[in-house]
Short mmCIF file of C-alpha atoms and ligand atoms in Angstrom, two decimals:
data_model
loop_
_atom_site.label_atom_id
_atom_site.label_comp_id
_atom_site.label_asym_id
_atom_site.label_seq_id
_atom_site.Cartn_x
_atom_site.Cartn_y
_atom_site.Cartn_z
CA MET A 910 9.18 1.72 -17.56
CA ARG A 911 6.14 1.01 -19.80
CA LEU A 912 3.28 -0.80 -17.93
CA ASP A 913 3.24 -3.74 -20.25
CA ARG A 914 6.73 -4.57 -19.87
CA PHE A 915 6.77 -3.96 -16.01
CA LEU A 916 3.94 -6.54 -15.89
CA ALA A 917 5.62 -8.94 -18.21
CA ASN A 918 8.82 -8.77 -16.25
CA LEU A 919 7.17 -10.26 -13.05
CA PRO A 920 6.94 -14.02 -12.79
CA CYS A 921 3.47 -14.48 -12.87
CA TYR A 922 2.34 -13.10 -16.49
CA ASN A 923 3.32 -13.49 -19.86
CA ARG A 924 2.92 -10.74 -22.63
CA GLN A 925 -0.34 -12.28 -23.73
CA GLN A 926 -1.70 -12.53 -20.21
CA VAL A 927 -0.59 -9.07 -19.61
CA ARG A 928 -2.55 -7.67 -22.84
CA LEU A 929 -5.49 -9.60 -21.55
CA LEU A 930 -5.17 -8.00 -18.05
CA LEU A 931 -5.16 -4.64 -19.34
CA VAL A 932 -8.29 -5.02 -21.75
CA GLN A 933 -10.12 -6.63 -18.81
CA ARG A 934 -9.34 -3.35 -16.63
CA ARG A 935 -7.74 -5.54 -14.08
CA VAL A 936 -4.65 -3.26 -13.44
CA ARG A 937 -4.56 -0.21 -11.25
CA VAL A 938 -1.67 2.19 -11.26
CA ASP A 939 -1.97 4.87 -8.03
CA GLY A 940 -5.45 3.47 -7.54
CA GLU A 941 -6.52 4.30 -11.13
CA ILE A 942 -7.67 1.54 -13.65
CA VAL A 943 -5.23 1.70 -16.43
CA VAL A 944 -5.61 0.13 -19.83
CA ASP A 945 -2.92 1.99 -21.68
CA PRO A 946 0.12 -0.48 -22.03
CA LEU A 947 2.55 2.62 -22.67
CA HIS A 948 1.51 4.10 -19.22
CA GLU A 949 4.76 5.10 -17.56
CA VAL A 950 5.56 3.01 -14.21
CA ARG A 951 7.83 4.97 -11.82
CA GLU A 952 9.83 3.67 -8.71
CA PHE A 953 7.34 5.11 -6.49
CA SER A 954 4.05 4.06 -8.45
CA ARG A 955 1.67 1.70 -6.91
CA VAL A 956 0.80 -1.26 -9.02
CA GLU A 957 -1.98 -3.61 -8.62
CA VAL A 958 -3.41 -6.74 -10.53
CA ASP A 959 -6.96 -7.21 -9.04
CA GLU A 960 -6.27 -7.42 -5.41
CA GLN A 961 -2.55 -8.36 -5.65
CA LEU A 962 -0.15 -5.61 -4.98
CA HIS A 963 2.74 -5.91 -7.25
CA GLN A 964 4.68 -2.75 -6.36
CA ALA A 965 3.85 -0.67 -3.07
CA GLY A 966 4.37 2.97 -4.09
CA ARG A 967 4.95 5.62 -1.65
CA PRO A 968 3.42 5.10 1.72
CA ALA A 969 -0.02 6.74 1.66
CA ARG A 970 -0.61 9.88 3.09
CA TYR A 971 -3.88 11.56 4.58
CA LEU A 972 -3.89 15.10 5.54
CA MET A 973 -6.55 17.69 6.80
CA LEU A 974 -6.09 21.23 5.93
CA HIS A 975 -8.05 24.27 7.37
CA LYS A 976 -8.48 26.03 3.98
CA PRO A 977 -7.95 29.82 4.18
CA ALA A 978 -10.06 31.98 1.91
CA GLY A 979 -8.32 33.15 -1.12
CA CYS A 980 -6.59 30.21 -2.46
CA VAL A 981 -7.30 27.87 -5.09
CA SER A 982 -8.28 23.93 -4.46
CA ALA A 983 -5.76 22.96 -7.27
CA THR A 984 -2.35 21.38 -7.34
CA HIS A 985 -1.20 24.39 -9.99
CA ASP A 986 -2.31 27.75 -10.52
CA ARG A 987 -0.64 30.60 -12.66
CA GLN A 988 -2.42 33.56 -11.11
CA HIS A 989 -3.29 32.45 -7.43
CA ARG A 990 -1.89 30.73 -4.60
CA THR A 991 -2.78 26.88 -4.27
CA VAL A 992 -3.61 25.08 -1.20
CA LEU A 993 -0.62 22.71 -2.13
CA GLU A 994 1.47 25.77 -1.49
CA LEU A 995 0.69 25.98 2.31
CA LEU A 996 2.29 22.60 2.78
CA PRO A 997 6.28 22.05 3.00
CA ALA A 998 7.64 21.20 -0.46
CA GLU A 999 8.62 17.66 0.85
CA LEU A 1000 5.10 16.92 1.68
CA ARG A 1001 3.29 18.09 -1.58
CA GLU A 1002 4.54 15.46 -4.20
CA ASP A 1003 1.93 13.31 -5.53
CA LEU A 1004 -1.13 14.71 -3.09
CA HIS A 1005 -4.57 15.30 -4.45
CA ILE A 1006 -7.59 17.02 -3.13
CA ALA A 1007 -10.33 14.91 -2.19
CA GLY A 1008 -13.47 17.34 -2.69
CA ARG A 1009 -12.38 20.83 -3.76
CA LEU A 1010 -13.65 24.04 -2.16
CA ASP A 1011 -14.22 27.24 -4.20
CA PHE A 1012 -11.43 30.40 -4.03
CA ASN A 1013 -13.18 31.97 -1.10
CA THR A 1014 -14.55 29.02 0.80
CA THR A 1015 -12.91 28.16 3.88
CA GLY A 1016 -12.79 25.05 6.35
CA LEU A 1017 -11.97 21.30 5.83
CA LEU A 1018 -9.90 20.10 2.87
CA ILE A 1019 -8.67 16.72 2.74
CA LEU A 1020 -5.42 15.93 0.82
CA THR A 1021 -4.12 12.36 0.14
CA ASN A 1022 -2.11 10.36 -2.51
CA ASP A 1023 -4.46 7.39 -1.98
CA GLY A 1024 -6.73 7.36 -4.98
CA GLN A 1025 -8.95 4.55 -3.88
CA TRP A 1026 -9.70 6.06 -0.36
CA SER A 1027 -10.46 9.44 -1.73
CA ARG A 1028 -12.91 7.84 -4.41
CA ARG A 1029 -14.66 6.46 -1.51
CA LEU A 1030 -14.89 9.77 0.02
CA THR A 1031 -15.95 11.69 -2.73
CA GLN A 1032 -17.91 9.69 -4.99
CA PRO A 1033 -21.83 10.52 -5.16
CA SER A 1034 -22.66 6.76 -4.47
CA THR A 1035 -21.29 6.98 -0.97
CA LYS A 1036 -23.73 9.70 0.02
CA LEU A 1037 -21.21 10.92 2.65
CA PRO A 1038 -22.65 14.05 4.52
CA LYS A 1039 -20.62 17.26 4.23
CA VAL A 1040 -21.54 20.07 6.55
CA TYR A 1041 -21.12 23.63 5.80
CA GLN A 1042 -21.79 26.71 7.56
CA VAL A 1043 -23.51 29.37 5.41
CA GLN A 1044 -23.79 33.05 5.46
CA THR A 1045 -25.97 34.66 3.02
CA GLU A 1046 -26.63 38.37 1.51
CA ASP A 1047 -30.24 38.08 2.08
CA GLU A 1048 -32.56 36.82 4.56
CA ILE A 1049 -33.18 33.00 4.50
CA GLY A 1050 -36.90 32.38 4.19
CA GLU A 1051 -38.72 29.79 6.33
CA HIS A 1052 -39.70 28.14 3.17
CA TYR A 1053 -36.19 27.09 2.38
CA PRO A 1054 -35.70 24.04 4.20
CA ALA A 1055 -38.53 22.37 2.52
CA LYS A 1056 -37.08 23.08 -1.00
CA PHE A 1057 -33.68 21.90 0.43
CA ARG A 1058 -35.24 18.55 1.44
CA GLU A 1059 -37.20 18.45 -2.00
CA GLY A 1060 -34.09 18.85 -4.22
CA PHE A 1061 -33.08 21.49 -6.83
CA TYR A 1062 -33.06 20.68 -10.54
CA PHE A 1063 -29.63 21.60 -12.10
CA ALA A 1064 -30.13 21.69 -15.68
CA PHE A 1065 -26.44 21.54 -16.93
CA GLU A 1066 -26.32 18.01 -15.19
CA ASP A 1067 -29.98 17.31 -15.90
CA LEU A 1068 -30.43 16.07 -12.27
CA THR A 1069 -32.20 16.74 -9.08
CA THR A 1070 -30.04 17.31 -6.11
CA LEU A 1071 -30.38 14.67 -3.29
CA PRO A 1072 -32.59 15.57 -0.02
CA ALA A 1073 -30.46 18.23 2.12
CA GLN A 1074 -30.97 19.38 5.52
CA LEU A 1075 -31.10 23.08 6.11
CA GLN A 1076 -31.18 24.42 9.58
CA ILE A 1077 -31.59 28.07 9.94
CA LEU A 1078 -29.37 29.42 12.71
CA GLY A 1079 -29.93 33.15 12.16
CA THR A 1080 -31.65 35.57 9.50
CA HIS A 1081 -28.68 35.13 7.33
CA GLN A 1082 -26.98 32.23 8.48
CA ALA A 1083 -27.65 28.26 8.32
CA ARG A 1084 -26.08 25.01 8.76
CA LEU A 1085 -26.25 22.78 5.59
CA GLU A 1086 -25.78 19.05 5.28
CA ILE A 1087 -25.50 17.53 1.63
CA VAL A 1088 -24.61 14.22 0.66
CA GLU A 1089 -23.22 15.28 -3.08
CA GLY A 1090 -20.41 17.43 -4.10
CA ARG A 1091 -21.56 19.25 -7.35
CA TYR A 1092 -19.89 22.08 -8.86
CA HIS A 1093 -20.81 24.95 -6.65
CA GLN A 1094 -23.49 23.11 -5.19
CA VAL A 1095 -24.29 25.26 -2.16
CA LYS A 1096 -24.29 28.65 -3.94
CA ARG A 1097 -26.37 27.09 -6.59
CA MET A 1098 -29.00 25.66 -4.17
CA PHE A 1099 -29.23 29.19 -2.72
CA GLY A 1100 -29.02 31.01 -6.13
CA HIS A 1101 -32.62 29.44 -6.82
CA PHE A 1102 -33.94 31.84 -4.27
CA GLN A 1103 -31.42 34.67 -5.75
CA ASN A 1104 -29.80 34.80 -2.39
CA LYS A 1105 -25.90 35.13 -2.59
CA VAL A 1106 -23.84 33.02 -0.34
CA ILE A 1107 -21.39 35.66 0.93
CA GLY A 1108 -19.48 33.36 3.45
CA LEU A 1109 -19.11 29.36 3.11
CA HIS A 1110 -16.97 27.21 5.52
CA ARG A 1111 -16.98 23.20 5.31
CA GLU A 1112 -17.14 21.78 9.00
CA SER A 1113 -17.12 18.04 8.22
CA MET A 1114 -16.92 15.32 5.72
CA GLY A 1115 -18.53 12.26 7.15
CA SER A 1116 -16.98 11.49 10.55
CA ILE A 1117 -13.91 13.57 9.88
CA VAL A 1118 -14.62 17.06 11.33
CA LEU A 1119 -12.14 20.05 11.07
CA ASP A 1120 -9.85 19.94 13.95
CA PRO A 1121 -10.69 23.57 16.03
CA ALA A 1122 -7.07 23.47 16.93
CA LEU A 1123 -6.13 24.33 13.35
CA ALA A 1124 -5.81 27.91 12.40
CA PRO A 1125 -6.82 29.01 8.64
CA GLY A 1126 -3.75 27.70 6.70
CA GLU A 1127 -2.57 25.06 9.22
CA PHE A 1128 -2.85 21.24 8.50
CA ARG A 1129 -2.29 17.82 10.23
CA GLU A 1130 -2.00 14.26 9.30
CA LEU A 1131 -5.54 12.43 9.70
CA THR A 1132 -5.43 9.80 12.65
CA GLN A 1133 -5.90 6.14 11.96
CA GLN A 1134 -9.48 6.12 13.05
CA GLU A 1135 -10.31 8.97 10.82
CA ILE A 1136 -8.86 7.11 7.87
CA ALA A 1137 -10.62 4.06 8.91
CA ALA A 1138 -13.89 5.82 8.89
CA VAL A 1139 -14.15 6.34 5.24
N1 URA B 1276 -20.61 24.49 -2.56
C1 URA B 1276 -20.23 25.54 -3.19
O1 URA B 1276 -20.81 26.17 -3.87
N2 URA B 1276 -19.02 26.00 -3.03
C2 URA B 1276 -17.81 25.08 -2.42
O2 URA B 1276 -16.78 25.67 -2.01
C3 URA B 1276 -18.33 24.04 -1.67
C4 URA B 1276 -19.81 23.44 -2.07
#
C-alpha cells in the first residue's frame, strides 16, 4: 500500500496532516526517513512517525559473521559469492551490512535489519573504534605511527582522517584502531607509504568483538549486551 494511504487510514491523521508529516521528514519506514507519499508499505515494513510506532515490521535481527576472504560484502553480486549467501535462506531476507569489508578482508562483519541501530554503528559522528590486524608487503617503519596519529589527506573526499592508533607488532604486522570507515581506508593509509596491505582482518567494532569460536564463514546472533552497547 502507498505510504500516504497507509498513514491516512490510521485513526490519528487526515490526508492534509499526512502530507505535512512527510514534508517535515517525520516519517520513517524501516528506520529511514521517507518523504515520498508513493513509497510502498509492505506487511513487514516498520512504520514510525516521530517516536510513535504504527506498524512493527519484522522482529529486529542482529548477527555477527566471521567473513572469510574471497566474498563480497554485498547483498547481490553477479560474479562472486556474497556474505549473505553464507547465511541460511530464511535468515537473509531484509538484512543489510553495517560496515562493509573488502573482498579479501576477513573478520567481524555485522548484519542486521535495524536501520537506526546500524546507522549508530557506522556513522562517522559516533567515532566508534574499529580494530584491524594488518599485514603488509614491505617493512613497517618506525615513523608510521606518528603519521597515523596526525592523519592522512584523502583528496577524493577532501578530508584528513581522524587520529588513528597504529601499534607495530612485527616487521610486517600491526594493530590499527580507526574511528572512521572510509572507502578502502586502511589500504589507502598504508598506500601513503607505498606499502601494500596483503592481509587485513577486523577484530572488533566498538565493544563487539569477533567471537573466537566462529570459524571463517560461521555466524551467530549478537547477545542483548552486544546490541545494547551500540
Ligand atoms: N579498510 C580497507 O582498506 N579495507 C577494508 O576491508 C576495511 C577497511
